[in-house]
mmCIF file of C-alpha atoms in Angstrom:
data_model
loop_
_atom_site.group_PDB
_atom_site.id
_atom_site.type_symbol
_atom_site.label_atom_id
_atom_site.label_comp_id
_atom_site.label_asym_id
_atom_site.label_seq_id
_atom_site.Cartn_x
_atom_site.Cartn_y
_atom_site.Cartn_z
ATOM 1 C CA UNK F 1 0.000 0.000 0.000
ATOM 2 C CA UNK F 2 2.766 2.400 0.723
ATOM 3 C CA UNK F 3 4.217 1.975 -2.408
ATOM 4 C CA UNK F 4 0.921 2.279 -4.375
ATOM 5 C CA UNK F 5 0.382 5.599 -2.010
ATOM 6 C CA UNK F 6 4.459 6.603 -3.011
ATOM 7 C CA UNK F 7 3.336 6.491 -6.951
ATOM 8 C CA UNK F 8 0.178 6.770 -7.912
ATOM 9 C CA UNK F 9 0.792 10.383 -9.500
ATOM 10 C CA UNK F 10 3.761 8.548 -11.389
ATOM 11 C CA UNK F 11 1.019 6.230 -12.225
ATOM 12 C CA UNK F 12 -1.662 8.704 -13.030
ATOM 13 C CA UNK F 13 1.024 10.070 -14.939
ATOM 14 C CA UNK F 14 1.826 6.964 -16.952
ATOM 15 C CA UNK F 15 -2.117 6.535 -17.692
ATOM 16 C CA UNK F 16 -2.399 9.936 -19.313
ATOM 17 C CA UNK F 17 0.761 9.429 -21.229
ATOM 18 C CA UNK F 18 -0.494 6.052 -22.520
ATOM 19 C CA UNK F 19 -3.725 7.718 -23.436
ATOM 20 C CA UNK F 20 -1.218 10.712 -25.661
ATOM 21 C CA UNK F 21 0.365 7.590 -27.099
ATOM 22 C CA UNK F 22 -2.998 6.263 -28.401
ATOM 23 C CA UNK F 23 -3.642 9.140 -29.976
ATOM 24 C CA UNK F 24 -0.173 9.862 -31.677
ATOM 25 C CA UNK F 25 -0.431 6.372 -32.510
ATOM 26 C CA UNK F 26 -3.821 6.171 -34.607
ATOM 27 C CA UNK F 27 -2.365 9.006 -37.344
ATOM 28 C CA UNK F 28 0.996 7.045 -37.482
ATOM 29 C CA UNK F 29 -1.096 4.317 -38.559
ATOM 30 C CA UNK F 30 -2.948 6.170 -40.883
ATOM 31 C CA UNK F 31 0.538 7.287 -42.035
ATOM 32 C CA UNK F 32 -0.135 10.490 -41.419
ATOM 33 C CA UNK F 33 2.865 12.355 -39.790
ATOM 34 C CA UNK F 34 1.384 14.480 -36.937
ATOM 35 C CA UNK F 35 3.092 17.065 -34.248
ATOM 36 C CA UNK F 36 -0.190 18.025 -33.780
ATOM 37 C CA UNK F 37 -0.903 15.704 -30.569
ATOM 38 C CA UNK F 38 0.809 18.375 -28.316
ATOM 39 C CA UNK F 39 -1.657 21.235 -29.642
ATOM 40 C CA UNK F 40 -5.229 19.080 -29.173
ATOM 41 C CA UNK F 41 -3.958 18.011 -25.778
ATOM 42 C CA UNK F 42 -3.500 21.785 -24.519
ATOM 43 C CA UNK F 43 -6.841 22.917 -25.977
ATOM 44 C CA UNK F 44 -8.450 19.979 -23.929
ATOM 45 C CA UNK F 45 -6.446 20.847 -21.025
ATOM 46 C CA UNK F 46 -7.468 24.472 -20.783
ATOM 47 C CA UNK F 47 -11.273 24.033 -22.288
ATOM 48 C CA UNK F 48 -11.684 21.782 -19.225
ATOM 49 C CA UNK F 49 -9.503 24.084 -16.943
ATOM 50 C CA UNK F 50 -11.587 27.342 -18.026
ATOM 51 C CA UNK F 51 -14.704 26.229 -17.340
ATOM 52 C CA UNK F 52 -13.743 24.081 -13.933
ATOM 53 C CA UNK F 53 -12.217 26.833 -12.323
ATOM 54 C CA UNK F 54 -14.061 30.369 -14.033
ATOM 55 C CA UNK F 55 -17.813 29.040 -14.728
ATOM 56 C CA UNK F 56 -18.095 26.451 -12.073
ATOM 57 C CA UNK F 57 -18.606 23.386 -14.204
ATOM 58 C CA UNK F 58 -18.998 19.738 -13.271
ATOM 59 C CA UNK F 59 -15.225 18.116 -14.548
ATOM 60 C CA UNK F 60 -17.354 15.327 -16.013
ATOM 61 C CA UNK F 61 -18.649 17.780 -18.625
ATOM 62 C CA UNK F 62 -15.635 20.063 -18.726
ATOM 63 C CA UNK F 63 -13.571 16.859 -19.698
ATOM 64 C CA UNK F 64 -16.583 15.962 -22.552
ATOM 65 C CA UNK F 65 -15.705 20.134 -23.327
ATOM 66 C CA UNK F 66 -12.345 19.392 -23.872
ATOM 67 C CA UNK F 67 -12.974 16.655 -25.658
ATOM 68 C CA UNK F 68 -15.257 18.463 -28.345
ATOM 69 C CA UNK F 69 -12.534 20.988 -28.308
ATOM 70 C CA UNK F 70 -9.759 18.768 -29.715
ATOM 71 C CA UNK F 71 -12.244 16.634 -31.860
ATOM 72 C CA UNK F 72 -13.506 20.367 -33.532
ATOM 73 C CA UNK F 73 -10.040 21.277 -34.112
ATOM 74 C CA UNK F 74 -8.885 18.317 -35.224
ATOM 75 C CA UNK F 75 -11.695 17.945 -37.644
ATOM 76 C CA UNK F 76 -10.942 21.761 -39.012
ATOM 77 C CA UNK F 77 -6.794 20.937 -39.883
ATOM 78 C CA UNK F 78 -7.460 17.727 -41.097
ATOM 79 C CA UNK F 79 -9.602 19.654 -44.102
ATOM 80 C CA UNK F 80 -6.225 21.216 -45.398
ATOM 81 C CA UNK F 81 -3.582 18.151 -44.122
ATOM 82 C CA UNK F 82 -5.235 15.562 -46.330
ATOM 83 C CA UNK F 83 -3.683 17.515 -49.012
ATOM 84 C CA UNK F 84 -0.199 17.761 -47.797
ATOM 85 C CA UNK F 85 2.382 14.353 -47.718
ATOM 86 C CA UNK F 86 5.215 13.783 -45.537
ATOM 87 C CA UNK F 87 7.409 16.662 -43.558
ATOM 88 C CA UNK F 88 4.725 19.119 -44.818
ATOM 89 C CA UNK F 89 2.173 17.749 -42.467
ATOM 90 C CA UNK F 90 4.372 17.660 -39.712
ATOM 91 C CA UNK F 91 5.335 21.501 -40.663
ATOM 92 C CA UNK F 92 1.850 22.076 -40.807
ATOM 93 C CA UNK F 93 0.971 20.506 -37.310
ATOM 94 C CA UNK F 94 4.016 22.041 -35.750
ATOM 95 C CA UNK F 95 2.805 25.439 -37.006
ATOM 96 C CA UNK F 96 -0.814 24.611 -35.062
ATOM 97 C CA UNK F 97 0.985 23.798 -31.825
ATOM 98 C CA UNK F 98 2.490 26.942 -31.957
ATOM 99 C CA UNK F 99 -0.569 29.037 -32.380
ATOM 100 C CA UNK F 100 -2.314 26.769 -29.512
ATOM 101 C CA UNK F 101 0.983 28.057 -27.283
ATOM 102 C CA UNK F 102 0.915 31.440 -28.300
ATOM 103 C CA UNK F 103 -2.852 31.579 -27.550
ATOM 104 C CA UNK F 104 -2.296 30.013 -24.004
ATOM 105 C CA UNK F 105 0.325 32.698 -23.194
ATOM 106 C CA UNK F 106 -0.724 35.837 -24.239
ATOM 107 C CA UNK F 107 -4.326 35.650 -23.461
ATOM 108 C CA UNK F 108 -3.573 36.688 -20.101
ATOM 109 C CA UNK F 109 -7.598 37.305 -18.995
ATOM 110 C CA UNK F 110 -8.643 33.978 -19.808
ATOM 111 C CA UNK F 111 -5.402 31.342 -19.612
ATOM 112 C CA UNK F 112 -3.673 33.643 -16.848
ATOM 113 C CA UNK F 113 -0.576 33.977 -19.548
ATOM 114 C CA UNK F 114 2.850 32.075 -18.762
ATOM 115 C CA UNK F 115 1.545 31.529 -14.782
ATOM 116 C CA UNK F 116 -1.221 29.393 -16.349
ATOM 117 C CA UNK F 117 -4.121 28.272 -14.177
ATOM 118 C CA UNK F 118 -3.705 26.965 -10.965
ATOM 119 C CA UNK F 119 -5.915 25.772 -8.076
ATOM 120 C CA UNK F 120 -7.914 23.251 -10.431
ATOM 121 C CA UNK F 121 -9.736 20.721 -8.329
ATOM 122 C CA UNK F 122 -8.533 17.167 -7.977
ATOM 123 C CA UNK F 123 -11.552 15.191 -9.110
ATOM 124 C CA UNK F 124 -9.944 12.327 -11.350
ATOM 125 C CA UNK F 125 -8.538 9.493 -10.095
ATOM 126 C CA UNK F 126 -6.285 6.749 -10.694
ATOM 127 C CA UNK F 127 -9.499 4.024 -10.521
ATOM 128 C CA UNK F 128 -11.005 6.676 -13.369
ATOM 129 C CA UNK F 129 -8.050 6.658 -15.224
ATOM 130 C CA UNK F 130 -7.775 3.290 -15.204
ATOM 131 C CA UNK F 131 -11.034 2.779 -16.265
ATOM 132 C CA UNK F 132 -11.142 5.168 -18.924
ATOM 133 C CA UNK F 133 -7.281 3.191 -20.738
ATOM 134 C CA UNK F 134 -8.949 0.005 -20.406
ATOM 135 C CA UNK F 135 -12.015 1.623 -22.698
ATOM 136 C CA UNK F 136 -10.067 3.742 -25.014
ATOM 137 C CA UNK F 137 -7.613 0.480 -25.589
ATOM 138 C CA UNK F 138 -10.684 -1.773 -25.902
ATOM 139 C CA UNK F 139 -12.017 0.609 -28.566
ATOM 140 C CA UNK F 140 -8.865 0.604 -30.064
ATOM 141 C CA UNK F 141 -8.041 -2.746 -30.934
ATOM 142 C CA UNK F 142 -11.468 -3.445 -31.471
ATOM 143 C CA UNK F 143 -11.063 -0.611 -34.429
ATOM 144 C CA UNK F 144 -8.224 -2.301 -36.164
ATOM 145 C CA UNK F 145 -10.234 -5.717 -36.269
ATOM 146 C CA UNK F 146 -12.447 -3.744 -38.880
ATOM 147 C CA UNK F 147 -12.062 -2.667 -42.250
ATOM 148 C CA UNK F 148 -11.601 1.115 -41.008
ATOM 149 C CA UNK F 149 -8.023 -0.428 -39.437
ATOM 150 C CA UNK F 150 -7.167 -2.762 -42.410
ATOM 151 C CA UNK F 151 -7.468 0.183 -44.018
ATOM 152 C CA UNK F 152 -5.378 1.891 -42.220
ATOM 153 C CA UNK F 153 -2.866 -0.709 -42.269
ATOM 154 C CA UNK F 154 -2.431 -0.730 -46.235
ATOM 155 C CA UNK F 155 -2.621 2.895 -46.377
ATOM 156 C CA UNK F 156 0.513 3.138 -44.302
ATOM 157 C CA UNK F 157 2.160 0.476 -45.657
ATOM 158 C CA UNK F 158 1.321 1.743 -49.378
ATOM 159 C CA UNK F 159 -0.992 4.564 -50.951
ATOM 160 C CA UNK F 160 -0.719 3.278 -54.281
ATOM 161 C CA UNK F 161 -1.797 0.242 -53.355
ATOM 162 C CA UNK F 162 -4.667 1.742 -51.228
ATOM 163 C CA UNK F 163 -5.618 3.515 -54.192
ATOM 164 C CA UNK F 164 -5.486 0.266 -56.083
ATOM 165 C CA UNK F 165 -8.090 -1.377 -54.072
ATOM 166 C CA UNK F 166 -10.410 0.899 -53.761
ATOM 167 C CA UNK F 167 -9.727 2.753 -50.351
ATOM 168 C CA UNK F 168 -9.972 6.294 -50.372
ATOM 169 C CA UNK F 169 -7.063 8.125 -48.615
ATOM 170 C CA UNK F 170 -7.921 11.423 -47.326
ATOM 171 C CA UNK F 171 -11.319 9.835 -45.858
ATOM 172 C CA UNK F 172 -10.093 7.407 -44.076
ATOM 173 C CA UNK F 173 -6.656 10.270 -42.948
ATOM 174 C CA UNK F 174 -9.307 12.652 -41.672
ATOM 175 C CA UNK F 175 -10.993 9.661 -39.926
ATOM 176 C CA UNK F 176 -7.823 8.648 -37.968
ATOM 177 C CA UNK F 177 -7.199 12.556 -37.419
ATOM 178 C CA UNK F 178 -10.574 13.244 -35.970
ATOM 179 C CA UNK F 179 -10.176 10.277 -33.483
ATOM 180 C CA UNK F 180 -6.476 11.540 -32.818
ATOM 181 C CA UNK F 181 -7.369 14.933 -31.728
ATOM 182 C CA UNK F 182 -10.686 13.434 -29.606
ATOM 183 C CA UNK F 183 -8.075 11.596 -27.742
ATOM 184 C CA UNK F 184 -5.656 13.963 -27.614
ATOM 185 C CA UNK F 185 -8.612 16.112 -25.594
ATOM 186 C CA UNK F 186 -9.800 13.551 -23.801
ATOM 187 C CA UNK F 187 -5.718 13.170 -21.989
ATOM 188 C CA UNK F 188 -5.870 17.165 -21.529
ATOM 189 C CA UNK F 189 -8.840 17.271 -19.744
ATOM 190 C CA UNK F 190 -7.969 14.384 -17.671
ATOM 191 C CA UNK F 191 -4.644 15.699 -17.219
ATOM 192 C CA UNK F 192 -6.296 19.155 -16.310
ATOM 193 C CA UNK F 193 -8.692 17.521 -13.362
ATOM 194 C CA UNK F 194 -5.695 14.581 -12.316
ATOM 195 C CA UNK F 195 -3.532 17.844 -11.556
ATOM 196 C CA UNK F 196 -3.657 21.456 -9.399
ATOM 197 C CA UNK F 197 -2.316 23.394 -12.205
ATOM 198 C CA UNK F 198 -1.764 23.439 -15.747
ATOM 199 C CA UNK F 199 0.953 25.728 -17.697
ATOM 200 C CA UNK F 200 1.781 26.231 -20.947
ATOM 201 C CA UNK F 201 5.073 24.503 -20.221
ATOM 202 C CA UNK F 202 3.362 21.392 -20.291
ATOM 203 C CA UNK F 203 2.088 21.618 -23.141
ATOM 204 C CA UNK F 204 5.149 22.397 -25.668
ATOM 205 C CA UNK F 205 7.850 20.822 -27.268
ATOM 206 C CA UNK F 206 8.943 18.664 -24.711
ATOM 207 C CA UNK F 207 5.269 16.813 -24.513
ATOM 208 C CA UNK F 208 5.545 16.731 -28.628
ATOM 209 C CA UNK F 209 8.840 15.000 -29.039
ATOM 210 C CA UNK F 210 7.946 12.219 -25.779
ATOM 211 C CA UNK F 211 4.887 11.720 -27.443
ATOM 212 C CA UNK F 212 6.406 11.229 -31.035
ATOM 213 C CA UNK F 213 9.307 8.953 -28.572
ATOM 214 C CA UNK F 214 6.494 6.784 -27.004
ATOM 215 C CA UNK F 215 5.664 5.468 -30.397
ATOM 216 C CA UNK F 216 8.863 5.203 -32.209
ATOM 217 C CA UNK F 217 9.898 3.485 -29.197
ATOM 218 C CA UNK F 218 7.206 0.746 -28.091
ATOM 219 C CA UNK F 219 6.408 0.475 -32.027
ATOM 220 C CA UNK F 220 3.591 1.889 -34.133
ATOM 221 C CA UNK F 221 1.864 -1.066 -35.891
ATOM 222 C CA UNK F 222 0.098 -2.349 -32.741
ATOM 223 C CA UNK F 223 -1.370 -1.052 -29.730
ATOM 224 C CA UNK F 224 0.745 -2.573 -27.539
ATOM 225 C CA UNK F 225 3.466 -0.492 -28.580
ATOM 226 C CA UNK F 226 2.165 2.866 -27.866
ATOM 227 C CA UNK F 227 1.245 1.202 -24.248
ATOM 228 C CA UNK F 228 4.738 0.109 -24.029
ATOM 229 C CA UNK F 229 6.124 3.220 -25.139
ATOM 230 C CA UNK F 230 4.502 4.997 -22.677
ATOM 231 C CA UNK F 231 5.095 3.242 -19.641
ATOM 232 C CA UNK F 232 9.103 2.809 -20.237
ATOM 233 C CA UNK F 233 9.140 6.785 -21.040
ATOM 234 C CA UNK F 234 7.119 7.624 -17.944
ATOM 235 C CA UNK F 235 8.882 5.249 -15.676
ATOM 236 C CA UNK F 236 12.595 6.141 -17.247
ATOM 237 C CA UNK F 237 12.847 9.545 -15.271
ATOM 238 C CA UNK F 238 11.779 7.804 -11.762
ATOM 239 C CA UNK F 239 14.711 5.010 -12.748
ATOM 240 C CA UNK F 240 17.048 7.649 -13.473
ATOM 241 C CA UNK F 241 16.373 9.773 -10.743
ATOM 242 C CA UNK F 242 19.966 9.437 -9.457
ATOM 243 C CA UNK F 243 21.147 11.110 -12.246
ATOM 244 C CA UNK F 244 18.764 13.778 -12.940
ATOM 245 C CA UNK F 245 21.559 15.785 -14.675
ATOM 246 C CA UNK F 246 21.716 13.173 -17.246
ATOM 247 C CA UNK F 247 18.225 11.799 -17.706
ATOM 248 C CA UNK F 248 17.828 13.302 -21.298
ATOM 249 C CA UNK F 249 21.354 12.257 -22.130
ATOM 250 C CA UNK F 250 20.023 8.453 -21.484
ATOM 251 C CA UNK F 251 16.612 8.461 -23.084
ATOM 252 C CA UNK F 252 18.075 10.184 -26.075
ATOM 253 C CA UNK F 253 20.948 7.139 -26.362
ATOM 254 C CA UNK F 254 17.624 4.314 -25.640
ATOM 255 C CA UNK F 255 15.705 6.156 -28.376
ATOM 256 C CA UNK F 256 18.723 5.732 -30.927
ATOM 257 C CA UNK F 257 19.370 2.007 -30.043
ATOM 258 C CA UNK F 258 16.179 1.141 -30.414
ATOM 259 C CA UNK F 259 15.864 2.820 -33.773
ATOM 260 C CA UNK F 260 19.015 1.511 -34.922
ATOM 261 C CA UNK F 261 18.694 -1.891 -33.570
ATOM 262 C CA UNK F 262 15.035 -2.250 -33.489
ATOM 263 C CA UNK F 263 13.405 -0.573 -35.975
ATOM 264 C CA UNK F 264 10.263 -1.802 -35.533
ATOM 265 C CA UNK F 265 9.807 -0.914 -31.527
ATOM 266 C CA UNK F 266 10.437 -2.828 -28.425
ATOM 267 C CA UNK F 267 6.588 -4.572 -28.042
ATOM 268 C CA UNK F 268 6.184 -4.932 -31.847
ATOM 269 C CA UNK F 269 9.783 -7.233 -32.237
ATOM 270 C CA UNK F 270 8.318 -9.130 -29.294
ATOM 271 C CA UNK F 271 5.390 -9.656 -30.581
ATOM 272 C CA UNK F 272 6.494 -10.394 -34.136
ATOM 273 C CA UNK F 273 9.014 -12.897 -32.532
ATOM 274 C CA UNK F 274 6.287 -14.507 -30.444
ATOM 275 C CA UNK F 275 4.208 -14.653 -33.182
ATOM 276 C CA UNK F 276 6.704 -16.535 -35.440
ATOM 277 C CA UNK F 277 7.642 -18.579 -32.860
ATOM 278 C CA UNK F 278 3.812 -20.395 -32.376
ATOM 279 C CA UNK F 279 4.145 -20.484 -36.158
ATOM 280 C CA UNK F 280 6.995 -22.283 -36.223
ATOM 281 C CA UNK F 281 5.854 -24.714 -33.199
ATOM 282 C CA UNK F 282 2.609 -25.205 -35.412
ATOM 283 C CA UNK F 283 3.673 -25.758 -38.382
ATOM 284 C CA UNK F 284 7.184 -27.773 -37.724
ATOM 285 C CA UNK F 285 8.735 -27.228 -41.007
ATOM 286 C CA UNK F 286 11.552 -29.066 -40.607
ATOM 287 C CA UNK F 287 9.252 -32.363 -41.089
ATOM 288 C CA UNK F 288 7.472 -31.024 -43.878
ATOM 289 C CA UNK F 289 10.698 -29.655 -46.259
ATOM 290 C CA UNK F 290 12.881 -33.766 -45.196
ATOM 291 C CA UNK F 291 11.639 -35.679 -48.314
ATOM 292 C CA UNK F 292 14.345 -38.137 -47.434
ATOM 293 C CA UNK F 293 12.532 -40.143 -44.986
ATOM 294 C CA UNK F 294 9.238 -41.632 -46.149
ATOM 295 C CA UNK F 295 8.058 -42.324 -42.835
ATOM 296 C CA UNK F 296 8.050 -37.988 -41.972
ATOM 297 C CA UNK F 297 5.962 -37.334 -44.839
ATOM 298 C CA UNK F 298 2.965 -40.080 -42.880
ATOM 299 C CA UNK F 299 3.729 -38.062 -39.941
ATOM 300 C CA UNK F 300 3.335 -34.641 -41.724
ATOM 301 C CA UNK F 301 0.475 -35.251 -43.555
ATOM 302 C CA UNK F 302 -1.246 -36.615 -40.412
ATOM 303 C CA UNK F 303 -0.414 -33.286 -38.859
ATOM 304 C CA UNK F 304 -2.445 -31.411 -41.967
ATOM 305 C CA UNK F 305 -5.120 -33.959 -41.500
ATOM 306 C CA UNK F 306 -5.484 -33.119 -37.905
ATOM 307 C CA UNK F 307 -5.703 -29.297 -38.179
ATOM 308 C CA UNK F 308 -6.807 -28.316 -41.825
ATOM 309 C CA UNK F 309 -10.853 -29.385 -40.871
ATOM 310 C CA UNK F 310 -10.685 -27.038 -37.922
ATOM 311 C CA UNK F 311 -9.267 -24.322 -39.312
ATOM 312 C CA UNK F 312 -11.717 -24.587 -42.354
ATOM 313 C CA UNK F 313 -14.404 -25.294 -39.845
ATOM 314 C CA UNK F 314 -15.232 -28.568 -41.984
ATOM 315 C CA UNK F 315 -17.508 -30.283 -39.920
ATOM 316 C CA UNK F 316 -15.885 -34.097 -40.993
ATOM 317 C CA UNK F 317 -14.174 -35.853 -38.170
ATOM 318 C CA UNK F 318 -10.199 -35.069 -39.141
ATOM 319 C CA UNK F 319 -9.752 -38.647 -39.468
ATOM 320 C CA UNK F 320 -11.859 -39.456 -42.279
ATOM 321 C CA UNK F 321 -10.775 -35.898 -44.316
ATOM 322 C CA UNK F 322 -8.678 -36.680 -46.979
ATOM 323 C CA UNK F 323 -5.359 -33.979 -46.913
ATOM 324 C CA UNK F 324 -5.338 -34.531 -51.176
ATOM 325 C CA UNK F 325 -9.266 -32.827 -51.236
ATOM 326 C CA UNK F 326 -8.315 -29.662 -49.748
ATOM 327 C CA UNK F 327 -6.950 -26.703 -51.440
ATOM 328 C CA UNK F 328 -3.012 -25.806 -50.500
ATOM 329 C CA UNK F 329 -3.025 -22.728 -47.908
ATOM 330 C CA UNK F 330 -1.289 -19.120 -49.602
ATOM 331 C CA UNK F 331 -0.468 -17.103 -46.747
ATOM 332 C CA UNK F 332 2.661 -18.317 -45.338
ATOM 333 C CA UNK F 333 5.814 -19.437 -46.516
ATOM 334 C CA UNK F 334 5.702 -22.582 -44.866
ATOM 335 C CA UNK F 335 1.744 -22.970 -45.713
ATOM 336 C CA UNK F 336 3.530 -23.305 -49.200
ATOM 337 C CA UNK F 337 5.546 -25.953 -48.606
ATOM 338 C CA UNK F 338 2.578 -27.847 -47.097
ATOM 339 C CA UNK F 339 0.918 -27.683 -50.451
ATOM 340 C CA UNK F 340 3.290 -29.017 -52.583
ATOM 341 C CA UNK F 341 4.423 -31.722 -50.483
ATOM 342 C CA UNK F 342 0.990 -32.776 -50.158
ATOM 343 C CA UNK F 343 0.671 -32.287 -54.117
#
């Protein structure tokens, strides 16, 4: 208990971070390459602020505010970013964070300028914030089970093929936008009521690059790598505590040995290796590619007799399907093999 009591803002902390992540991580997907995160976050943060502290609001509906807030702006720059491509969209969403900061500073009668607003109540908590990343996750995988993520998915892989078959770019961009700044207001306003004060500090180019680092880092083809990213980026400071001086110094050496030596992100590797792994274990190749020994080919094609019905959901008993009847699997290397040593 004392150690839950020691952390929980580090863990409130890491929730709100993981919920940045999500959102950074839904435009990656869409290959869309967003700074913009940073700016949606703030106008949640202060929407929610603003009307907490000034006009006396419930935070349940100043958080829905903020939420509106970054879904509204999100859906107004995505008009004029489906046009752009590569390092002009990130030009353009850097030029949008800036306007968001220069609007929280210098509107000194309603964001209290550079001091930014303090004395916010604390009326989130870590069983709320828990609650709310287990939904927005849930929602999120659940997303890229449908063709809106497959989508996705080809789109950042390839536009021309997108094109190809039939998906339409800049609808499904603005889609993946829209959801990316309703996130990205949804972690401001919780932000805003999980802490006392809120500055524009918070809110700048140190919250865009660690959000940009969360991804790159955990990976940013599944959602487990955003969550990743996020909790090794929060919990890195605590761990390095010691040597406070240097923190930067060491994140900024993880970040490049992870892009040099694992491109693909820390979760996303694992889960690729895992993934080959069962294939592997399933599979066995090695018995399938020995035509030396007669008596491995009765063993592998009882294997294919055993799973191909279930898989196919043929409802025949796997002992009397016959292996020669059913049509060779495509998707896999070693599906191929299969095939024509059954052939």
């Amino acid at each position: 208990m004392n150690f839950l009591a020691t952390y929980q803002s580090l863990f409130d902390h890491m929730l709100v971070n993981m919920l940045l992540a999500m959102s950074q991580y839904i435009v990656l997907r869409a290959g869309v390459f967003s700074l913009g995160t940073a700016g949606f976050t703030a106008l949640g943060a202060y929407g929610s602020a603003i009307l907490i502290t000034k006009a006396g609001w419930p935070p349940a509906f100043a958080i829905v505010f903020g939420v509106a807030l970054g879904t509204l702006a999100s859906a107004l720059l995505a008009l004029p970013l489906a046009r752009l491509r590569g390092v002009f969209q990130a030009v353009a969403t850097l030029a949008f964070v800036q306007i968001v900061l220069s609007g929280t500073q210098n509107w000194q009668s309603l964001t209290n300028g550079a001091l930014g607003i303090s004395g916010i109540p604390h009326s989130v908590g870590t069983g709320t914030l828990v609650l709310i990343g287990a939904l927005v996750v849930g929602l999120t995988v659940s997303l890229g089970r449908y063709s809106f993520g497959r989508a996705l998915d080809v789109i950042r892989e390839d536009e021309t093929v997108a094109v190809s078959l039939g998906i339409s770019v800049p609808w499904h961009q603005r889609r993946a936008f829209i959801i990316s700044g309703a996130l990205a207001g949804l972690a401001g306003g919780l932000h805003a009521s999980s802490s006392y004060s809120i500055m524009p500090t918070d809110y700048g180019f140190a919250l865009m690059v660690a959000t940009l680092a969360m991804v790159v880092l955990g990976g940013r083809t599944t959602v487990w790598g955003a969550i990743v990213g996020a909790i090794v980026l929060t919990a890195l400071p605590e761990l390095f505590r010691v040597f406070a001086q240097y923190r930067n110094v060491v994140q900024g050496l993880l970040l490049m040995l992870v892009i040099v030596y694992l491109p693909r992100g820390v979760a996303d590797t694992l889960i690729a290796m895992a993934r080959d792994r069962r294939l592997r274990g399933a599979l066995n190749p090695s018995q399938w590619t020995n035509e030396e020994f007669p008596h491995d080919e009765e063993r592998s094609r009882h294997h294919y007799q055993r799973r191909r019905p279930a898989a196919r959901g043929d409802h025949r008993s796997a002992a009397s399907a016959d292996p020669r009847e059913l049509p060779a699997p495509r998707h896999s290397r070693s599906h191929g093999r299969v095939g024509r040593h059954l052939r």
